[in-house]
mmCIF file of C-alpha atoms in Angstrom:
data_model
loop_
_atom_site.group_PDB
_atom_site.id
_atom_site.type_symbol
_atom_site.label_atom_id
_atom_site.label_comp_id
_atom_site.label_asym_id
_atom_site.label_seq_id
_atom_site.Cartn_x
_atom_site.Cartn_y
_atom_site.Cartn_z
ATOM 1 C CA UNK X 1 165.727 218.203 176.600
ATOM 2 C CA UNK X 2 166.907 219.874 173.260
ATOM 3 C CA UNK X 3 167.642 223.691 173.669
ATOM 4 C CA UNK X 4 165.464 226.184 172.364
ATOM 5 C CA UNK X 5 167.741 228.030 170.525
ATOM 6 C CA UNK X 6 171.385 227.469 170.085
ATOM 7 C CA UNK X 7 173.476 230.592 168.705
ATOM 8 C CA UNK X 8 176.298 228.957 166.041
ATOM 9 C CA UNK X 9 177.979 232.411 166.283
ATOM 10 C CA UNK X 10 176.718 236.065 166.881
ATOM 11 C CA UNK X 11 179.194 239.188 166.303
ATOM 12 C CA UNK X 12 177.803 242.733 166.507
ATOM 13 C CA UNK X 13 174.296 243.746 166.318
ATOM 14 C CA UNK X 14 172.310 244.465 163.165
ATOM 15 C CA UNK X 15 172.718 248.129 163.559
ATOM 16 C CA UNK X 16 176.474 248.069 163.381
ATOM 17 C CA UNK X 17 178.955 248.268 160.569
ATOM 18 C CA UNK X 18 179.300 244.310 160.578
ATOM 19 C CA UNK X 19 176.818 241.857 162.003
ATOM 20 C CA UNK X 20 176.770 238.377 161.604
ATOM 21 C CA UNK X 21 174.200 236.005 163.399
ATOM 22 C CA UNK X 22 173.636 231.886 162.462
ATOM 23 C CA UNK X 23 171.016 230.601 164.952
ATOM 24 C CA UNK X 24 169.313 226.900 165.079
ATOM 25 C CA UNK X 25 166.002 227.156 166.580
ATOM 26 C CA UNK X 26 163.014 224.405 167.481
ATOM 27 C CA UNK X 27 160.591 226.195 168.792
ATOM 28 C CA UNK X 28 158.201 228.653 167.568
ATOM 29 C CA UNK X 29 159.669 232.435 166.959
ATOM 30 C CA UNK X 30 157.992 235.335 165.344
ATOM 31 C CA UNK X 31 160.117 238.390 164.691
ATOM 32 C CA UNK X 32 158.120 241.645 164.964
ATOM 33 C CA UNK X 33 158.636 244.043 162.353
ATOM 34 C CA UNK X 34 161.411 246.210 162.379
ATOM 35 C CA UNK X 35 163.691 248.057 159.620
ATOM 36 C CA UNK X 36 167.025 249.186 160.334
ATOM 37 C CA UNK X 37 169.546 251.805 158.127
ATOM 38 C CA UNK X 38 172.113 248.420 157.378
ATOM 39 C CA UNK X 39 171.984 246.173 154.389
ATOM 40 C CA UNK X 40 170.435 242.812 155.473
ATOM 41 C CA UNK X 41 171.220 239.457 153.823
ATOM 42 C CA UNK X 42 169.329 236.276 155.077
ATOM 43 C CA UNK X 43 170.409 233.019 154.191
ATOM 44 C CA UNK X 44 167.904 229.357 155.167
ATOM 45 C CA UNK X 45 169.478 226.289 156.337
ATOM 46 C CA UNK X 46 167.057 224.256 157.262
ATOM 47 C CA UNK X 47 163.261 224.473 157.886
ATOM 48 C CA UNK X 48 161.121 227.173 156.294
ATOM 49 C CA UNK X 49 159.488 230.457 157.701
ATOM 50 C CA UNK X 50 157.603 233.091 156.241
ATOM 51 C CA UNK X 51 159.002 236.248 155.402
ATOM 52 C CA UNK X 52 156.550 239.891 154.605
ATOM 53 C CA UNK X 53 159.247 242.282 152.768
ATOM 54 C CA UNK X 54 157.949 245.810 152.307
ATOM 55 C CA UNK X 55 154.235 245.189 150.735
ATOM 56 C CA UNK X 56 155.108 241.548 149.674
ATOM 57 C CA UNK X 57 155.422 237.914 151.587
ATOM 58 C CA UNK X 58 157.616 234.937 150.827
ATOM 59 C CA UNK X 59 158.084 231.672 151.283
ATOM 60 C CA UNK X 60 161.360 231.159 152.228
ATOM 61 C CA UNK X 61 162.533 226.988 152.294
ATOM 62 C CA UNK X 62 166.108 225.593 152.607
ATOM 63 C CA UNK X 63 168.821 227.196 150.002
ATOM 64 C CA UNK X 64 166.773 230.534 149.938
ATOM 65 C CA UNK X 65 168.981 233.494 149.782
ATOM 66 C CA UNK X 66 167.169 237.285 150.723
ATOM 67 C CA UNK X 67 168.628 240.845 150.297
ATOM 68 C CA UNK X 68 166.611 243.330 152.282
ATOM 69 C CA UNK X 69 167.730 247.141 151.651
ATOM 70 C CA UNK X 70 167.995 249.440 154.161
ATOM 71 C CA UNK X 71 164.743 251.031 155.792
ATOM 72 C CA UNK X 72 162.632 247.999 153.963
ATOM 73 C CA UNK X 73 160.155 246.863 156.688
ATOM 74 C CA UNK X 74 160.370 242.902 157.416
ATOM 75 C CA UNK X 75 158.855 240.562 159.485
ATOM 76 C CA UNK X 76 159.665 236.634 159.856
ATOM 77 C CA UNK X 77 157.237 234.101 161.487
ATOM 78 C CA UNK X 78 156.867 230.505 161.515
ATOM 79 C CA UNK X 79 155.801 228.693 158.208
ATOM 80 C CA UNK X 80 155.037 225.322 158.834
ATOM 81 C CA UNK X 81 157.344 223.183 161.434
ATOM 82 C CA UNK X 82 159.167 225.411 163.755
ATOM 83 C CA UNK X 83 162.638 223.684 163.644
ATOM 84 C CA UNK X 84 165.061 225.750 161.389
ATOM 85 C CA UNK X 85 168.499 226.976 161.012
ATOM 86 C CA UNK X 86 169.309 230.239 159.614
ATOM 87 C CA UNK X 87 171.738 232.795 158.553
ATOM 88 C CA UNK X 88 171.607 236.779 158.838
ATOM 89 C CA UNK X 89 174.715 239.421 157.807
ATOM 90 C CA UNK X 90 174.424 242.876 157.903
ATOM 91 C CA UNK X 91 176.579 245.790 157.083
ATOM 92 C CA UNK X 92 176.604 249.605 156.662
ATOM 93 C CA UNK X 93 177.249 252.008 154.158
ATOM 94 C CA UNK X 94 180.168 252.773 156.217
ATOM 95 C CA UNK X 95 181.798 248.874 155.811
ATOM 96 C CA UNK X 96 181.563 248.807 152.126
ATOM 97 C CA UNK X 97 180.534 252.585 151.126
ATOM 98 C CA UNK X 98 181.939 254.832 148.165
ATOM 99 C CA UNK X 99 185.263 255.291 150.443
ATOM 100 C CA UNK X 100 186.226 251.416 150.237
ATOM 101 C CA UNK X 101 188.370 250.370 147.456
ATOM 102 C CA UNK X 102 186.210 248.031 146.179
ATOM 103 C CA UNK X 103 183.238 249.609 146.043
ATOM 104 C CA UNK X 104 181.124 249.799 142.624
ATOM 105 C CA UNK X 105 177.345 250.972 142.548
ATOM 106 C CA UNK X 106 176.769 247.690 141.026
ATOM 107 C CA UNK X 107 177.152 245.574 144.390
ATOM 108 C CA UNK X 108 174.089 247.309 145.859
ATOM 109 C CA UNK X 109 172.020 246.749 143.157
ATOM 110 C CA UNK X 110 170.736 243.587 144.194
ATOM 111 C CA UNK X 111 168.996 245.600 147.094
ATOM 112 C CA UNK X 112 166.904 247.514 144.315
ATOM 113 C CA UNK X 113 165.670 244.878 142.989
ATOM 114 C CA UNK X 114 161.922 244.219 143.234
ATOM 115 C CA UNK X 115 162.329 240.519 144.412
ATOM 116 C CA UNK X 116 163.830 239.865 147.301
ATOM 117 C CA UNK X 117 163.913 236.293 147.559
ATOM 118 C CA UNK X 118 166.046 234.101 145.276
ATOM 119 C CA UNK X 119 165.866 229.792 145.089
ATOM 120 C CA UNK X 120 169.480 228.509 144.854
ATOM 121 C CA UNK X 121 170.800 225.527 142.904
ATOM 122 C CA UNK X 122 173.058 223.484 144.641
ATOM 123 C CA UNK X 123 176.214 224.050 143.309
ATOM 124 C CA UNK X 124 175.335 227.742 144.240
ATOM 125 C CA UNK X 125 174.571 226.921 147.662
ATOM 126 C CA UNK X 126 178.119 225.527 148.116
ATOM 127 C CA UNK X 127 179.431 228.972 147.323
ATOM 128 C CA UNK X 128 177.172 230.687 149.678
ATOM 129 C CA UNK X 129 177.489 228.802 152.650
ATOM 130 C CA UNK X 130 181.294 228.606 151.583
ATOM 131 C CA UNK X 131 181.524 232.140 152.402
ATOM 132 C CA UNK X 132 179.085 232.464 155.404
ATOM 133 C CA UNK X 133 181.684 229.611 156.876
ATOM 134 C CA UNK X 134 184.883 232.097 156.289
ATOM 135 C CA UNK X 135 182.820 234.810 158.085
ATOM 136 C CA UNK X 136 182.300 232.555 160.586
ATOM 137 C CA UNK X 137 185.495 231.089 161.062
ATOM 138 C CA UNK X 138 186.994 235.137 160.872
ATOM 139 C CA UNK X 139 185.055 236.649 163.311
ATOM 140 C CA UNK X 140 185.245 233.429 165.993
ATOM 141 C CA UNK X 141 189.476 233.739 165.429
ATOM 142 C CA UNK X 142 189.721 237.426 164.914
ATOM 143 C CA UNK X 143 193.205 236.967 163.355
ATOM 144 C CA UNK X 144 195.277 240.223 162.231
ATOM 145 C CA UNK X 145 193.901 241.861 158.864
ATOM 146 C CA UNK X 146 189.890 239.829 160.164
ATOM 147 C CA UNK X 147 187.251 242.706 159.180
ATOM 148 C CA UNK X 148 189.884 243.240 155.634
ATOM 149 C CA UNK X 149 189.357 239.512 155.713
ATOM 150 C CA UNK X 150 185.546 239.885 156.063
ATOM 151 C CA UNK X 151 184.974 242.991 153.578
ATOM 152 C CA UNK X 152 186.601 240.783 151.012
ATOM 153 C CA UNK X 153 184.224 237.726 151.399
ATOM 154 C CA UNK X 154 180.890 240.319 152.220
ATOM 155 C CA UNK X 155 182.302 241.679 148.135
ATOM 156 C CA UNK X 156 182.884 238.273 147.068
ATOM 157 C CA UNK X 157 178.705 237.546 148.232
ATOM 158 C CA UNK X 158 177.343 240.712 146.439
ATOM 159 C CA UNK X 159 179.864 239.536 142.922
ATOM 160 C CA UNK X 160 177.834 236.044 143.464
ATOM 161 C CA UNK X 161 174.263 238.262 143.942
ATOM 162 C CA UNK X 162 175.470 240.570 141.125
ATOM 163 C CA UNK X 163 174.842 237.209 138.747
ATOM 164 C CA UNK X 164 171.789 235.880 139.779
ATOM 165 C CA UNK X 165 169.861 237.349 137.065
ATOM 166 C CA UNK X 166 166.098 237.639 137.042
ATOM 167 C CA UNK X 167 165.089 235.493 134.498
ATOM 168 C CA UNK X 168 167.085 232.590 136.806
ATOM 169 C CA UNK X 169 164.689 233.144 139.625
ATOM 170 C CA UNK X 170 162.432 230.526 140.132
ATOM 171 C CA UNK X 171 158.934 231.158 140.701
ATOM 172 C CA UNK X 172 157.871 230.896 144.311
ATOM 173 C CA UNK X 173 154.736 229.432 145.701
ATOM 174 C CA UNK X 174 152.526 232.128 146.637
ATOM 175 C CA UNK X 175 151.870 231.135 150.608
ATOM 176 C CA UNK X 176 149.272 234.152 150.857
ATOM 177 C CA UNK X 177 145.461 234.057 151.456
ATOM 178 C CA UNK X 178 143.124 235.880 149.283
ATOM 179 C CA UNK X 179 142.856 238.079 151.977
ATOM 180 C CA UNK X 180 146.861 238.765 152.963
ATOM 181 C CA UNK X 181 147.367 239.358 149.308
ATOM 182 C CA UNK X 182 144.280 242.197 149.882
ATOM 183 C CA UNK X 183 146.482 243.471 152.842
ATOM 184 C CA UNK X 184 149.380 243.289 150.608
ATOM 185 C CA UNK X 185 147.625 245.679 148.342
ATOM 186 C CA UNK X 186 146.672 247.916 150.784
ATOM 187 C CA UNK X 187 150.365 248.039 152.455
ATOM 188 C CA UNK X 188 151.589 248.941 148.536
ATOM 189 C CA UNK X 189 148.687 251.601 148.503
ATOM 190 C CA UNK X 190 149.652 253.120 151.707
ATOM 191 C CA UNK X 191 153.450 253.175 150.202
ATOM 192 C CA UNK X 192 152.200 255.386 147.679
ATOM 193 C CA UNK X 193 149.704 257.525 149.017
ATOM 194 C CA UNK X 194 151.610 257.885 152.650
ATOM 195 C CA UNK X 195 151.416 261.524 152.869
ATOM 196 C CA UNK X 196 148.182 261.810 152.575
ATOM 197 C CA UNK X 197 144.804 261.837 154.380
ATOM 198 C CA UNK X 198 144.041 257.905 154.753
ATOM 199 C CA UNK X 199 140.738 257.882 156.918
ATOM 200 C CA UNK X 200 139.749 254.183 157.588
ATOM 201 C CA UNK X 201 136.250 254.331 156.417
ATOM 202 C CA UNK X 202 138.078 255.561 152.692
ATOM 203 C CA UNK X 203 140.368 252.128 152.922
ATOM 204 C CA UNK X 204 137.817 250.090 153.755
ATOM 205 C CA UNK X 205 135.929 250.979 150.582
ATOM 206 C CA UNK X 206 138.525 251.367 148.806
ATOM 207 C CA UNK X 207 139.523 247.710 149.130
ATOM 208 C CA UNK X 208 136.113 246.351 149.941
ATOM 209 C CA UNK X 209 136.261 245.045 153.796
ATOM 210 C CA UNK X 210 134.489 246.265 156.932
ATOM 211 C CA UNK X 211 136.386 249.033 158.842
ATOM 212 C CA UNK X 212 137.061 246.263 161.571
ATOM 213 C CA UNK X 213 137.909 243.322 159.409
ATOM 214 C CA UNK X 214 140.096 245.493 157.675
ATOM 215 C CA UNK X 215 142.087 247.125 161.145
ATOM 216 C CA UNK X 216 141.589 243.646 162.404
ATOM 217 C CA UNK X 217 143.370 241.443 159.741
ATOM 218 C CA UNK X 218 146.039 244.771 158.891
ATOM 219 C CA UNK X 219 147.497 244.593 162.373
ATOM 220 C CA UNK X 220 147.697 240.525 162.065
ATOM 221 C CA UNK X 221 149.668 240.338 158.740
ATOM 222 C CA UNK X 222 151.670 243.420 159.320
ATOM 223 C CA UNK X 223 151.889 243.444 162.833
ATOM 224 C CA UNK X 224 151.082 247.739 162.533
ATOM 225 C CA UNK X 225 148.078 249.486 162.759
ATOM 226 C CA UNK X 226 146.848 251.150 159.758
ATOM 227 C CA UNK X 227 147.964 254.558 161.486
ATOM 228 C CA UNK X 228 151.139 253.163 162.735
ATOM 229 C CA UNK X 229 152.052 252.172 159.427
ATOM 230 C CA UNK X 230 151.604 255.085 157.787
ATOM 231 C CA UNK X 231 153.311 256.908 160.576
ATOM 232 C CA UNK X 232 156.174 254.594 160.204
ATOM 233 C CA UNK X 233 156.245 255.246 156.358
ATOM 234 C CA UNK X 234 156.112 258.922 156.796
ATOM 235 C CA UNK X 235 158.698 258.864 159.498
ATOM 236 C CA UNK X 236 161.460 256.830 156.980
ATOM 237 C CA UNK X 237 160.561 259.083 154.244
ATOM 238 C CA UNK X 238 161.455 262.059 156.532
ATOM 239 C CA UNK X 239 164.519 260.126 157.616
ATOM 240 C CA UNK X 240 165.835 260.572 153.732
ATOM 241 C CA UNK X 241 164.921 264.110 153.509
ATOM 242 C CA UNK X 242 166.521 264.788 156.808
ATOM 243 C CA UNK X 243 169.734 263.217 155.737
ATOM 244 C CA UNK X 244 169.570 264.363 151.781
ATOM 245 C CA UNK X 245 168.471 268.004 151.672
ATOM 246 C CA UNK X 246 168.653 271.307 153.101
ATOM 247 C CA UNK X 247 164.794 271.606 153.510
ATOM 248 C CA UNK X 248 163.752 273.133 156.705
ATOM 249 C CA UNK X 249 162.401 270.816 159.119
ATOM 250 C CA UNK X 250 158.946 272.486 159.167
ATOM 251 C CA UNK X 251 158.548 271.919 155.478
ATOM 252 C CA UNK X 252 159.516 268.230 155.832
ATOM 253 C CA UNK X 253 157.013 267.827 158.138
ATOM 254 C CA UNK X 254 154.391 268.941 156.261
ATOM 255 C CA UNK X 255 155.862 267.063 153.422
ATOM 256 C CA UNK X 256 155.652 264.248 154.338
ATOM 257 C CA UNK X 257 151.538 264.526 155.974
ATOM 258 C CA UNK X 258 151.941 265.677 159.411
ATOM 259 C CA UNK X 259 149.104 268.646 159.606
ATOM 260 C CA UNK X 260 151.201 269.643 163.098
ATOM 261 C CA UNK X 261 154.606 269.931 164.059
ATOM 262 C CA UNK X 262 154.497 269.088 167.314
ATOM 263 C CA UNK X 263 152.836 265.560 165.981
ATOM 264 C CA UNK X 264 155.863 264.615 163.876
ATOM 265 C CA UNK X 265 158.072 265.256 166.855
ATOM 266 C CA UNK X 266 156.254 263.586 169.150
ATOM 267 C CA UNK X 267 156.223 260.526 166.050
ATOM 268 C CA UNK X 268 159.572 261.189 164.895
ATOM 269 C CA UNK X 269 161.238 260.331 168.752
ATOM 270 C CA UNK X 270 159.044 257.410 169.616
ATOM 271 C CA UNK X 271 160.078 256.077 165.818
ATOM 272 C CA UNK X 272 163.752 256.906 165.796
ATOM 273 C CA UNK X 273 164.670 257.470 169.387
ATOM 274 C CA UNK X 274 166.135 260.863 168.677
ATOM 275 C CA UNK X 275 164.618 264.383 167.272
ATOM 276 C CA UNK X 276 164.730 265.344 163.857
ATOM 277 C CA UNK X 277 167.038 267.631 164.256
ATOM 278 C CA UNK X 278 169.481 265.783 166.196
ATOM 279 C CA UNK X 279 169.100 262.925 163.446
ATOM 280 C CA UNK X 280 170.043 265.485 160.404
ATOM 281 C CA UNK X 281 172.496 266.079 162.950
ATOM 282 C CA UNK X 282 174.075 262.824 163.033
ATOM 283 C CA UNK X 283 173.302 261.669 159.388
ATOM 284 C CA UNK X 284 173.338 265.137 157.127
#
């Protein structure tokens, strides 16, 4: 009987400075929606799945290179056949930050972008999977000078992403519903609006659905509640204040929408794992 899943090779986890994880699957998996404070780069091999980035979904097919920036919530699921092969790097701040010689704004910038999802030619998927095999083949030997070895071919990807240009990328079938691209709205309108009072009768007439449809069909898309997305929101923005300012922690909790304290604590640790002040702590 063919195996599940069968790991090609898996080196850190996606929280470290370097991870690196190719996986060939053939049965059905659903990742639950996460974010984590690393880079994330996602390359498909074979089969297709569906991707929700942020407030927006993909359709992600063989060749299909993503960039996910840090603290951008994701989800993958199953689009079609469950069979597929796929690729996922991260790295930190820390593996190619400001204090790295080759460092240059400009290799982040892909991250900023507002698409995330880019349809490679094949010539250009020979380069990528080029350098995926070098990671590979560095972190299975772990040679003398390996994570120099890796830095150089994680700059040589983000060169390659630095050149994909918009007006190269391909328009992508839209694999949403009428009423996920609703949700999608409402995800972009919680985005913007996170610190403030969302009461669910207000976003159901807002975007014209029954209270329960719309908590109902929210939680399946997303995989949050309405109130634990929000929460989640508030939480990351509270993460960047933590880490960028001098703001007292009170203030950032009102800030960011929590009417009492004692609530964003009780949020912040559940999110994050830690207190706010221990994070500002650790990332101030």
């Amino acid at each position: 009987m063919q195996p599940k899943e069968t790991s090609i090779v898996r080196y850190g986890n996606e929280e470290d400075e370097f991870y690196l994880d190719q996986v060939q699957r053939s049965s059905p998996f659903e990742r639950n929606n996460h974010y984590h404070g690393t880079y994330e780069v996602y390359y498909q091999l074979s089969g297709r799945r569906h991707y929700f980035i942020k407030d927006r979904a993909y359709a992600i097919a063989p060749g299909d290179l993503v960039f996910i920036n840090k603290y951008d919530v994701h989800k993958t699921s199953v689009l079609g056949p469950p069979q597929h092969e796929r690729i996922v790097m991260n790295f930190s701040d820390e593996f190619l930050g400001t204090d790295h010689p080759l460092f240059h704004p400009d290799l982040l910038g892909i991250f900023q972008r507002d698409n995330h999802q880019y349809r490679l030619k094949p010539q250009e998927q020979m380069i990528v999977e080029q350098l995926f095999r070098r990671m590979t083949e560095e972190v299975k030997q772990q040679e003398d000078g390996f994570e120099l070895s890796i830095r150089l071919l994680v700059t040589q990807l983000l060169v390659f992403a630095l050149r994909l240009k918009h007006a190269d990328v391909p328009v992508t079938e839209d694999p949403l519903s009428p009423t996920h691209r609703r949700i999608a709205e409402v995800v972009k309108y919680i985005n913007a609006h996170y610190a403030d009072r969302l009461p669910l009768q207000e976003l159901s007439d807002r975007f014209g659905m029954s209270p329960s449809y719309l908590s109902r069909t929210f939680k399946s898309v997303t995989g949050f509640t309405l109130v634990g997305y929000q929460n989640l929101t508030r939480v990351r923005e509270a993460q960047t204040l933590l880490a960028r300012t001098d703001a007292r922690v009170t203030d950032i909790s009102e800030q960011v929408g929590f009417e009492q304290f004692a609530h964003f604590n009780r949020t912040f640790k559940k999110i994050t794992g830690t207190n706010p002040m221990r994070y500002r702590k650790w990332n101030g």
